[in-house]
PDB file of C-alpha atoms and ligand atoms in Angstrom:
ATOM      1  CA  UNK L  11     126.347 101.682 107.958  1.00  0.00           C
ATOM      2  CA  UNK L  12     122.725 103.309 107.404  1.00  0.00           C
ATOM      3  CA  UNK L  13     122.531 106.445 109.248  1.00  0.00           C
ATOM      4  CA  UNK L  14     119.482 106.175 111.668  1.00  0.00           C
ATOM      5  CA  UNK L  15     117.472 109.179 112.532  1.00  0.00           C
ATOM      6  CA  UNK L  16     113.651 108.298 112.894  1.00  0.00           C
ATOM      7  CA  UNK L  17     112.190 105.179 114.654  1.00  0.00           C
ATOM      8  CA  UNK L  18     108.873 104.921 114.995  1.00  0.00           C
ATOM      9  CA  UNK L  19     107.001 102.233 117.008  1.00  0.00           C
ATOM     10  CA  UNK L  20     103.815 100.462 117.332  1.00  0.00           C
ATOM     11  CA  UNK L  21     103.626  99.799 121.197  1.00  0.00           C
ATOM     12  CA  UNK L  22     101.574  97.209 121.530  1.00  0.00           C
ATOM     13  CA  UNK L  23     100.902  94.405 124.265  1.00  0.00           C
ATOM     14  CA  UNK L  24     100.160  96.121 127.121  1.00  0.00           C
ATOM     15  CA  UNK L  25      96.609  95.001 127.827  1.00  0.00           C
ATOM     16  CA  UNK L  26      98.118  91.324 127.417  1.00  0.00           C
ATOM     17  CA  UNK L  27     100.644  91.536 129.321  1.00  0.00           C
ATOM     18  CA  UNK L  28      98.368  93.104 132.323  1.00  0.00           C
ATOM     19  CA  UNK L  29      96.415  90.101 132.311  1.00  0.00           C
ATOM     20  CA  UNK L  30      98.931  87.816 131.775  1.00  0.00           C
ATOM     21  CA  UNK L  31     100.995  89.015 134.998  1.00  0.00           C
ATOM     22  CA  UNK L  32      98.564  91.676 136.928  1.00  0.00           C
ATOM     23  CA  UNK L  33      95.160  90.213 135.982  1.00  0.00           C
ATOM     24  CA  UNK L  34      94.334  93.668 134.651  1.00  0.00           C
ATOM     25  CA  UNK L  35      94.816  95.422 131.306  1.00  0.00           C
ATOM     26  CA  UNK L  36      95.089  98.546 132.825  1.00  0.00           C
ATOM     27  CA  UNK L  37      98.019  97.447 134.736  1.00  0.00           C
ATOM     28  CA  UNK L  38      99.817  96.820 131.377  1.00  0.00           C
ATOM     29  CA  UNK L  39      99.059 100.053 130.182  1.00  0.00           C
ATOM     30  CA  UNK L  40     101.204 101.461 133.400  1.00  0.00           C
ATOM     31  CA  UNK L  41     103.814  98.876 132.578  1.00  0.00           C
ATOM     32  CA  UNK L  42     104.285 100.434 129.276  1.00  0.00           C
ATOM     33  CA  UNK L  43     104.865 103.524 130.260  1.00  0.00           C
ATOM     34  CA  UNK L  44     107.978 102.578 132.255  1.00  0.00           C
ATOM     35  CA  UNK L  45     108.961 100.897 128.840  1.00  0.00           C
ATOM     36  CA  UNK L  46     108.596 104.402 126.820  1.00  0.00           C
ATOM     37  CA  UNK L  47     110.730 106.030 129.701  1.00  0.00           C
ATOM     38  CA  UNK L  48     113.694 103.424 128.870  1.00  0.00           C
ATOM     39  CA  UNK L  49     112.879 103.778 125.096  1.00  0.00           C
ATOM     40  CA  UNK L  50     113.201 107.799 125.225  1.00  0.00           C
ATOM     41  CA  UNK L  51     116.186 107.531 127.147  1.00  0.00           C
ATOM     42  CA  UNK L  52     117.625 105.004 124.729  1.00  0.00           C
ATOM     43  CA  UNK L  53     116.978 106.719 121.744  1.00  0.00           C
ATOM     44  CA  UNK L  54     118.693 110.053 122.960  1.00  0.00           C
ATOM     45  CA  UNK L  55     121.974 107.811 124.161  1.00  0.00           C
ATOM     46  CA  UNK L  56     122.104 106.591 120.618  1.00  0.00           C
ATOM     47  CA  UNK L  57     121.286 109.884 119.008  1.00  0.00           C
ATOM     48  CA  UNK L  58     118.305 109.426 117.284  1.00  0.00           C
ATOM     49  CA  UNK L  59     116.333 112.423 116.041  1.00  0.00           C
ATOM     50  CA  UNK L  60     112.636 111.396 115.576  1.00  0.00           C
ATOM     51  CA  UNK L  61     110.969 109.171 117.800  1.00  0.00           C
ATOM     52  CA  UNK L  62     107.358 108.411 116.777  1.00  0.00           C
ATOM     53  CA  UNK L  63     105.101 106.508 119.154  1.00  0.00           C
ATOM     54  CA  UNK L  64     101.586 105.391 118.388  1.00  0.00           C
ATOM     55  CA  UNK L  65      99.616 106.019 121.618  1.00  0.00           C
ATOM     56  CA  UNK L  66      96.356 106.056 120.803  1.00  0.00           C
ATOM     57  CA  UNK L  67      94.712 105.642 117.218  1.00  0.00           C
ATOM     58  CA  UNK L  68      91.360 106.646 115.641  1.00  0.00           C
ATOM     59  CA  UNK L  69      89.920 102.937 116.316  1.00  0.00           C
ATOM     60  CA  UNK L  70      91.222 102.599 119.845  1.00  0.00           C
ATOM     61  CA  UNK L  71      87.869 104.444 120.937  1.00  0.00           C
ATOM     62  CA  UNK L  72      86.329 101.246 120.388  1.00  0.00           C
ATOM     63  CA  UNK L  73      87.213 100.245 124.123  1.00  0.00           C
ATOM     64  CA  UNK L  74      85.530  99.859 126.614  1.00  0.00           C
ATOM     65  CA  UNK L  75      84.821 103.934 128.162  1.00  0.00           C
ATOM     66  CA  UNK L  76      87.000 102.818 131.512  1.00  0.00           C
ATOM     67  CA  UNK L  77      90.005 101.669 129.557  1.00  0.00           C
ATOM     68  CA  UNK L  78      90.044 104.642 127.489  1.00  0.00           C
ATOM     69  CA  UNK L  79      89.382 107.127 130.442  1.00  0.00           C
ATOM     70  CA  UNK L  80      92.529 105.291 131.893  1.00  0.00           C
ATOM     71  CA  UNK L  81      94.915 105.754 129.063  1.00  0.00           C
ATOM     72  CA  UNK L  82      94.519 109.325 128.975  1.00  0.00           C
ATOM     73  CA  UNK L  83      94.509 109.912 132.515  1.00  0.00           C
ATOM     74  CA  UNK L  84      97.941 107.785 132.482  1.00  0.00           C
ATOM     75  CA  UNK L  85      98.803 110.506 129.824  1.00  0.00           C
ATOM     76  CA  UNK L  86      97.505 113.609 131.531  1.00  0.00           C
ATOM     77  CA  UNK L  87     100.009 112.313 134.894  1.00  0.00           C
ATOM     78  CA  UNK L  88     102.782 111.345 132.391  1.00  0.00           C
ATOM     79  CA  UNK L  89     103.227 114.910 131.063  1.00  0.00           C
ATOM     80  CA  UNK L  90     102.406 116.363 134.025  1.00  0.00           C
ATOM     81  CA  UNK L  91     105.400 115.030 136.413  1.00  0.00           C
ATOM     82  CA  UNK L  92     107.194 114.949 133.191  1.00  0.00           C
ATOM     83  CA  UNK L  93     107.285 117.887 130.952  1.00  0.00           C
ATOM     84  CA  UNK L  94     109.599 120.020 132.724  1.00  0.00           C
ATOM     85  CA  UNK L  95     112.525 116.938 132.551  1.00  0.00           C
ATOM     86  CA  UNK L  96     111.888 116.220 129.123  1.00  0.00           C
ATOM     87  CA  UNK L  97     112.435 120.328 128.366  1.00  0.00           C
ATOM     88  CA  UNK L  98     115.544 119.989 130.407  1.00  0.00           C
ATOM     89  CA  UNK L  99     116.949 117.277 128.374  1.00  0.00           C
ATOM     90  CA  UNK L 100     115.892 119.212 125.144  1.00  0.00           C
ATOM     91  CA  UNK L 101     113.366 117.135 124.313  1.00  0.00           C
ATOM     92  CA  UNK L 102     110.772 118.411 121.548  1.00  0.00           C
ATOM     93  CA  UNK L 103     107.489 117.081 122.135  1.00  0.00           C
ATOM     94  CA  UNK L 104     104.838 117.269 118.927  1.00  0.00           C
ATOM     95  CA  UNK L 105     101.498 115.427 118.810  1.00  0.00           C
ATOM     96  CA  UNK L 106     100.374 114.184 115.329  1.00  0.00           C
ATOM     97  CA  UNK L 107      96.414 112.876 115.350  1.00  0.00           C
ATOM     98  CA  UNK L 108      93.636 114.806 115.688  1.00  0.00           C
ATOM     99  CA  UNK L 109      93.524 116.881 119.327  1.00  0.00           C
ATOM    100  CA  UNK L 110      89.803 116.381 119.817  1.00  0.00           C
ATOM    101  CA  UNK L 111      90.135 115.642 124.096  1.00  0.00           C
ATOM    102  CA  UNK L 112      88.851 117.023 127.037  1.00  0.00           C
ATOM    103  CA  UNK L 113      89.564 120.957 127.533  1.00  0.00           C
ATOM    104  CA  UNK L 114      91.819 120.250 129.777  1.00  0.00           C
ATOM    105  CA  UNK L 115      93.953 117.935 127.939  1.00  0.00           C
ATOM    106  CA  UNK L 116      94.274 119.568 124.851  1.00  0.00           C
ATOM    107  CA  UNK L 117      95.790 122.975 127.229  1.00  0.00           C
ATOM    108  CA  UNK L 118      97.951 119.923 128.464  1.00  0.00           C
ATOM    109  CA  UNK L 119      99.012 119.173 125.117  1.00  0.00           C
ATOM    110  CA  UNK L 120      98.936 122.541 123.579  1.00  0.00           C
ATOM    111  CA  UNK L 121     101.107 123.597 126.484  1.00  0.00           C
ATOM    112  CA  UNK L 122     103.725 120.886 126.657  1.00  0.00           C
ATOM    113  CA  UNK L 123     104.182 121.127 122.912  1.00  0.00           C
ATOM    114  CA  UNK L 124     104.659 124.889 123.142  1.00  0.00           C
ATOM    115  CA  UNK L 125     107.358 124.718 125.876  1.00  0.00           C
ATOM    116  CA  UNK L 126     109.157 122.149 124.576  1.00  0.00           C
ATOM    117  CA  UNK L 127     108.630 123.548 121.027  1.00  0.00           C
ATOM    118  CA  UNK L 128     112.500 125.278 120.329  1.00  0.00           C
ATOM    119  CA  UNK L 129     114.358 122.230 121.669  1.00  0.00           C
ATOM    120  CA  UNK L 130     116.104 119.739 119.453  1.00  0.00           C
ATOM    121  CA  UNK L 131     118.314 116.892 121.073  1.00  0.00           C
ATOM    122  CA  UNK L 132     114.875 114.346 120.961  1.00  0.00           C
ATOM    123  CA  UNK L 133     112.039 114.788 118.744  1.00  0.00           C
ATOM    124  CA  UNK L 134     109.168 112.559 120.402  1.00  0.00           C
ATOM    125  CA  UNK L 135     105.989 112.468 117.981  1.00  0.00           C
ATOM    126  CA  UNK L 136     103.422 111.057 120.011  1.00  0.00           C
ATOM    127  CA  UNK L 137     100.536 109.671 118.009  1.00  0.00           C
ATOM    128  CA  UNK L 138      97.332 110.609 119.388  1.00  0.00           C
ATOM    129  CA  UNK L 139      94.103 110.176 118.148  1.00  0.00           C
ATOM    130  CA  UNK L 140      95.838 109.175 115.127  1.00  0.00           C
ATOM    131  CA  UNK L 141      94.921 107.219 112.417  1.00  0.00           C
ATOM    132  CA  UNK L 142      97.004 107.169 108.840  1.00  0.00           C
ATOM    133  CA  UNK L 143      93.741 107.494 106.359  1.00  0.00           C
ATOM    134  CA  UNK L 144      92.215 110.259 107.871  1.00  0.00           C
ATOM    135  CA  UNK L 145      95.735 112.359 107.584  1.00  0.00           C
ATOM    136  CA  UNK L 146      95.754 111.071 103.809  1.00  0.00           C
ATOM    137  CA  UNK L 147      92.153 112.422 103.295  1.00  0.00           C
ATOM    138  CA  UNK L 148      92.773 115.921 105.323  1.00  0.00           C
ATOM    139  CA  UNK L 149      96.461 116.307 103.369  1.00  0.00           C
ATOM    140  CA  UNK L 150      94.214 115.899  99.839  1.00  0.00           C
ATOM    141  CA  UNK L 151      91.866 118.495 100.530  1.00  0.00           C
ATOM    142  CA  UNK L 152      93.876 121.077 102.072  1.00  0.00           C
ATOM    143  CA  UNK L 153      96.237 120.358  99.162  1.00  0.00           C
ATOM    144  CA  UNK L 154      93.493 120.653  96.751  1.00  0.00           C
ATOM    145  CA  UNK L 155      92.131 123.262  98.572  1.00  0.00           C
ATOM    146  CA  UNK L 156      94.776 125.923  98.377  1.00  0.00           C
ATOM    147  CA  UNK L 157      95.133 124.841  94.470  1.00  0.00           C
ATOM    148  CA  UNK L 158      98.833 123.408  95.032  1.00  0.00           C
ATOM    149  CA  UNK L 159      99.603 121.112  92.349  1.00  0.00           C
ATOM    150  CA  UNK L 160      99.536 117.629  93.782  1.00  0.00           C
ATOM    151  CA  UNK L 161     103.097 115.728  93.678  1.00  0.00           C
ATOM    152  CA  UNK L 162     104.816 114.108  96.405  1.00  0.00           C
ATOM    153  CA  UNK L 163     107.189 116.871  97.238  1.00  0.00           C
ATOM    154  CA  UNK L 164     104.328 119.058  97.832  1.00  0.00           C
ATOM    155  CA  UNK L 165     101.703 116.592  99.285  1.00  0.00           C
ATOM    156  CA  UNK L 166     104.189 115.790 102.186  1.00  0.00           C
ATOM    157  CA  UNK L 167     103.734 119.309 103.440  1.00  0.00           C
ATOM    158  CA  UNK L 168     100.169 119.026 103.826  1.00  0.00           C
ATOM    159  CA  UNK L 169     100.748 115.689 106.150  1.00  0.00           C
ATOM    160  CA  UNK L 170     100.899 116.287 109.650  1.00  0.00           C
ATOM    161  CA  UNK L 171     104.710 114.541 109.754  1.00  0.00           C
ATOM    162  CA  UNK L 172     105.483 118.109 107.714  1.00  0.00           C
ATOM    163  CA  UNK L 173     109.071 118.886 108.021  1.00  0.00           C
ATOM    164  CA  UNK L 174     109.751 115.546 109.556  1.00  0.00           C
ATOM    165  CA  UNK L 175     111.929 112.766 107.830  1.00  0.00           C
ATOM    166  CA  UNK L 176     110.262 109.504 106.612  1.00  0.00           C
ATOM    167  CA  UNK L 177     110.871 106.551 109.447  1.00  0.00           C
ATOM    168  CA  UNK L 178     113.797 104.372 109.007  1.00  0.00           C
ATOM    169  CA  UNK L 179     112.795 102.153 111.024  1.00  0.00           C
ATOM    170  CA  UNK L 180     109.319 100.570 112.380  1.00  0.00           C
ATOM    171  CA  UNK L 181     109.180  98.147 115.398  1.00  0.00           C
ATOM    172  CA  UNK L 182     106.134  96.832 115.934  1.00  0.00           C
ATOM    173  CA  UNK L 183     106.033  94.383 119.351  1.00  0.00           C
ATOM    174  CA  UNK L 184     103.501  92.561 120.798  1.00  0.00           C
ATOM    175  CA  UNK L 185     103.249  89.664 118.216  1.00  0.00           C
ATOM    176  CA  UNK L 186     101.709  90.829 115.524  1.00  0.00           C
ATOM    177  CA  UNK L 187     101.858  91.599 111.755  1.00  0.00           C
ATOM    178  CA  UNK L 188     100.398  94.774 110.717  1.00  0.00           C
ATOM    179  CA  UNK L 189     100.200  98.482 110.527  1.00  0.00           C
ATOM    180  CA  UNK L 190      96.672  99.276 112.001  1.00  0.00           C
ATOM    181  CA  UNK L 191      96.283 102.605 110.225  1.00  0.00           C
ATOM    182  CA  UNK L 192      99.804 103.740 111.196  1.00  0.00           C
ATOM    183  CA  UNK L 193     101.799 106.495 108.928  1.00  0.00           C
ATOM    184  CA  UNK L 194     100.886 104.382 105.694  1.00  0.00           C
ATOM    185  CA  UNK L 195     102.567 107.084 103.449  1.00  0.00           C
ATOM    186  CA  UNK L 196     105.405 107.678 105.396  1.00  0.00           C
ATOM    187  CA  UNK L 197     106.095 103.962 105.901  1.00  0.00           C
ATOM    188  CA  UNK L 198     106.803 103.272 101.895  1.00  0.00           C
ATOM    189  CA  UNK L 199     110.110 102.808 102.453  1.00  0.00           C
ATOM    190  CA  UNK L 200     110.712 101.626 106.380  1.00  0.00           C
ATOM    191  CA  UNK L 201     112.216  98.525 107.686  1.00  0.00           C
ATOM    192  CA  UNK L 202     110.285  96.549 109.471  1.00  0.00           C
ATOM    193  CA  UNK L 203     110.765  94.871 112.794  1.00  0.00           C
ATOM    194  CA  UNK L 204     108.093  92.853 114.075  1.00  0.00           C
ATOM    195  CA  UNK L 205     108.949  91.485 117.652  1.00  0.00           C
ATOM    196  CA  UNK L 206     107.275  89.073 119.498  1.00  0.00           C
ATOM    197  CA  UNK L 207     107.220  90.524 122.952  1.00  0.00           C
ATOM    198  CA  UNK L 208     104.701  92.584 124.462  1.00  0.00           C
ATOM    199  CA  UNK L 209     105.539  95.988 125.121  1.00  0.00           C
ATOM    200  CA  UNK L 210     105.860  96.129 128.415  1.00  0.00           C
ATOM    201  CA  UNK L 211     108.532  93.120 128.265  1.00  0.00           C
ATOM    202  CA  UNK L 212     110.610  95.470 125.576  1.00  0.00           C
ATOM    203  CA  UNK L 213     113.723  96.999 126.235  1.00  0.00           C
ATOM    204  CA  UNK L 214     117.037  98.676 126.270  1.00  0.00           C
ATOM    205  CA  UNK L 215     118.433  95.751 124.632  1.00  0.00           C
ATOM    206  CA  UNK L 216     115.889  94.859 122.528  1.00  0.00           C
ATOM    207  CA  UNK L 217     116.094  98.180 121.027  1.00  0.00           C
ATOM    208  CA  UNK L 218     119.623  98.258 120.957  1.00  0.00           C
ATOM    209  CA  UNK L 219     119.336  94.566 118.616  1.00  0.00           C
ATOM    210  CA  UNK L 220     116.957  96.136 116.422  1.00  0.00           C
ATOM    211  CA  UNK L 221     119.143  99.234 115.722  1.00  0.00           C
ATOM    212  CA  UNK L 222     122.484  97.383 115.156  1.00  0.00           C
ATOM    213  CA  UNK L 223     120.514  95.104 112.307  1.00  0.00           C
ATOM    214  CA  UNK L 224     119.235  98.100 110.658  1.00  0.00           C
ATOM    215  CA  UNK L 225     122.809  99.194 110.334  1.00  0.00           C
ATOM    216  CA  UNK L 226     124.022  96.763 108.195  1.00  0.00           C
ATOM    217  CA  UNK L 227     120.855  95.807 106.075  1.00  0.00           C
ATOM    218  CA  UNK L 228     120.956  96.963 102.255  1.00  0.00           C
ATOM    219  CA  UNK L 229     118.570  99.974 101.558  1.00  0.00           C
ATOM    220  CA  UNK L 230     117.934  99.576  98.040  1.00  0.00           C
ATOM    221  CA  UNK L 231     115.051 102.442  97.540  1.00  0.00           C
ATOM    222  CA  UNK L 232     114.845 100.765  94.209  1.00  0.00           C
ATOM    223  CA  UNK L 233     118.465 100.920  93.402  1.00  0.00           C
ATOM    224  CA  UNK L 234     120.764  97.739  93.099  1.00  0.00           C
TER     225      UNK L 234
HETATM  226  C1  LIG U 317      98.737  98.901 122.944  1.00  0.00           C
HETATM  227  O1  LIG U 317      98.475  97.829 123.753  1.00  0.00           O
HETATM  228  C2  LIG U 317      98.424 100.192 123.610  1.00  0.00           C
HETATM  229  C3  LIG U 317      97.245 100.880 123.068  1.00  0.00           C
HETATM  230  C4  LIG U 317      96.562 100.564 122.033  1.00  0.00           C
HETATM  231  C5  LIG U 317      96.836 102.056 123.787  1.00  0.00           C
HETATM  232  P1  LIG U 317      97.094  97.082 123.667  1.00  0.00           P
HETATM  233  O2  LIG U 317      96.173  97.683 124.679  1.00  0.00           O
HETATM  234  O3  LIG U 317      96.573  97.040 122.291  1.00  0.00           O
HETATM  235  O4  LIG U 317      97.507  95.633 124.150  1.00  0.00           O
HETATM  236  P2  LIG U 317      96.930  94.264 123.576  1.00  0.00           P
HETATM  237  O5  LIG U 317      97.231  94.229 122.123  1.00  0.00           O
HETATM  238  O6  LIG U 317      95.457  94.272 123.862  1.00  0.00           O
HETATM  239  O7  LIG U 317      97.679  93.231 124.349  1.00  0.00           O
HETATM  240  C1  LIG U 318      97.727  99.787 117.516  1.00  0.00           C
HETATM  241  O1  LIG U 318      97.464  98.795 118.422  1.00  0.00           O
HETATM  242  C2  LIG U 318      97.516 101.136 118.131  1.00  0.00           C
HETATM  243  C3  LIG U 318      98.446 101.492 119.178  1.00  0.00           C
HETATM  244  C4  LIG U 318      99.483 100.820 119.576  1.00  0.00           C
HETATM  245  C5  LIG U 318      98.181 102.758 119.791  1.00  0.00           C
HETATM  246  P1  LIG U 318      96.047  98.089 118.501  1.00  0.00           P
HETATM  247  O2  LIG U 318      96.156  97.029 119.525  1.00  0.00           O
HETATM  248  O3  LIG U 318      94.982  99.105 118.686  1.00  0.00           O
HETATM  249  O4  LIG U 318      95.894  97.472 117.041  1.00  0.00           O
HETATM  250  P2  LIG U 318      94.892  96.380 116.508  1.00  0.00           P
HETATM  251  O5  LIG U 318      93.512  96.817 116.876  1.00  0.00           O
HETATM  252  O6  LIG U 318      95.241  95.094 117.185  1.00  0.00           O
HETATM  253  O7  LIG U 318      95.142  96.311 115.046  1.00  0.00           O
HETATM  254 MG1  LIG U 319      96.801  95.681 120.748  1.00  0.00          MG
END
């Protein structure tokens, strides 16, 4: 049986599954949130380490200014009403991606990350202003910068997933087949899951599948 310790997930769906039932993206995006929740609280029952969830990547500021205002005000409420329950479970909260928000979210962030920073049941990475190439392009010039020589023990440090453990798993929902600019380094060796419903539809069970297959499959890394 593979031991698990790092899932990281591509949650997407939301905005179809707001129209679909709610006639509004935005009401996906709330959806979703309820499905992180069960997803958090799933992951510590089954003891998982590392959580990574993409939130919010360097392209999503292509939307439309009222969508985006929305997800981060979801955000902003999220760790607001929530920060002090995640501490209390242990929960670590760190944000990879680029914290380039309002003042007053990045003291959010800054703040929640600090309080939360010595506990160590739940590590939730939550990708924020992330995107994979622009971490690849900051990790090579700090590397090169501080005149490190450049091999993948040492590069790893300058990534901002430092200190963390490569995923084991990736679960992408929503229906479709790719990575979007999504821990391309750290991926190299990941199993993939690609599910077809939208996130707001995914859940305890779904998860639960996903983990019990990655148990049993054959990591090679190479090997036979
Ligand atoms: C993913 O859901 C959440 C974010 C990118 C913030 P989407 O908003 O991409 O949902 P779809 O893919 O449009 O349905
Ligand atoms: C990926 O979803 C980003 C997040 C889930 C935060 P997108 O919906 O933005 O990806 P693309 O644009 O369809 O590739
Ligand atoms: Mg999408």
């Amino acid at each position: 049986m593979n031991p698990l310790r790092h899932v990281a997930i591509i949650m997407d769906g939301n905005g179809r599954w707001g129209l679909k039932y709610k006639k509004s993206r935005k009401a996906g995006h709330k959806a979703g949130l309820k499905t992180v929740e069960k997803i958090i609280k799933e992951s510590l029952k089954n003891k998982i380490k590392y959580l990574t969830l993409y939130a919010f990547s360097t392209e999503n500021w292509k939307r439309p200014k009222n969508e985006v205002n929305y997800l981060f005000d979801l955000l902003e409420n999220f760790l607001r009403n929530r920060i002090e329950d995640l501490n209390k479970q242990k929960i670590k909260l760190k944000i990879i991606g680029i914290k380039s928000f309002s003042k007053k979210l990045n003291n959010l962030l800054n703040y929640s990350e600090k309080k939360t920073s010595k506990n160590s049941t739940l590590q939730i990475n939550l990708a924020l202003n992330y995107g994979s190439k622009k971490e690849l392009i900051n990790a090579f010039k700090s590397i090169t910068k501080a005149r490190v020589s450049v091999n993948e023990k040492n590069f790893t440090n300058y990534l901002q997933t430092k200190n963390i453990p490569d995923p084991d798993i990736l679960i992408r929902t929503g229906n479709t087949r790719r990575l979007s600019n999504f821990l391309l380094w750290q991926l190299a060796y990941s199993e993939i899951f690609f599910e077809k419903k939208l996130w707001p539809a995914f859940n305890e069970k779904d998860y639960n599948k996903i983990i019990k297959k990655f148990k049993k499959i054959k990591r090679n890394f190479g090997n036979i």
